[in-house]
Amino acid sequence: MSGQVKKGYARALDIKHGRVDMSHGGGGRAMVQLITELFAKHLSNEYLAQGNDGTCLPQGAGQLVVSTDSHVVSPLFFPGGDIGGLSVHGTVNDVAVMGATPLYLTAGFILEEGFPLADLARIVESMAKAANEAGVKLVAGDTKVVEQGKGDGVFITTTGIGFLPAGIHLSGNLARPGDVLLVSGSVGDHGMAIMSKRENLSFDAPILSDTASLNGLTAAMLASGAAIRVMRDPTRGGLAATINEIAQQSGVGVHLEEAAIPVKPEVEAACELLGLDPLNIANEGKLIAICAAEDAEKLLATMHAHPLGRQAALIGKVVEDPNGFVQMKTKFGGRRMVDWLSGEQLPRIC
Ligand code: MG
């Protein structure tokens, strides 16, 4: 057997049956082997191939936009996605909703000793697929291993880098009374996909996470020429938290129309069962946009023409309100406050 072992290297990584062990984070040969045979196999590109302590990247046009996000979702594999794809989508989206073009990603992995290499390979493949689809390259990475029981399989931190073209300025403090609020599609899908898996709920139509990169949609929206003031992805805390954040930042109120907010029937049913409000539930492939009222139709048409914006809807308007209250006209004709929750309602959702 020893004849098959190349000089200086252990035998090939047994991805099918092998498990992460402490040596994979040790900085030695085992770590290099894990990186070359598992990570680089799927994620290689000219930048990662530089192989130095840091990666040199070409300067892009415009301002640099950076965003970072850690992913601790449980379970790691959920209906419609997994932590690998999610760790790309989440960070790409944070850069994209700034109006920037995401180009590069870095990733830090915290692996738990004993984690199956086959699962890790699935996660890395999913990251590679997501990165390819979004047109971003993973340009730097890090792997650490913690003892069994000190982690929970895999945690992934990604940082996204993009460039913001001159003339685009989106910010949470730019909403003005008279503006309108659009959402790109149904809300609550991601959070309820995770919850239904955790709670073993099954519905006629399974709830799938909406996890997706939105940079194609944001590029189309910006190209439409509509006067967009704010874009944001309503992740943790859902639509309610994101709209409240913007109302506070801009010092305005928002009036929502419940009947206009798209919610899938299966998500609505799961929320009812668990006593949750879809407006508080995380999304991972949706955005909200606030734009000038006169451009709403044009922007909505642009969103409808994109696969990730087919169900886009105008769901409310920005009003004068120094208190920054978000209120909603309910389906029954009443009016209620839409508050953000103070605590953590659904832990480890992303
Ligand atoms: Mg965000």
PDB file of C-alpha atoms and ligand atoms in Angstrom, residues 94 97 232-233 235, ligand 1:
ATOM      1  CA  ASP A  94     -25.701  42.624   1.628  1.00  0.00           C
ATOM      2  CA  VAL A  97     -28.513  45.959  -1.844  1.00  0.00           C
ATOM      3  CA  ARG A 232     -32.323  46.198   2.013  1.00  0.00           C
ATOM      4  CA  ASP A 233     -32.658  42.440   2.409  1.00  0.00           C
ATOM      5  CA  THR A 235     -33.144  38.683   6.808  1.00  0.00           C
TER       6      THR A 235
HETATM    7 MG    MG B   1     -28.776  42.691   5.089  1.00  0.00          MG
END
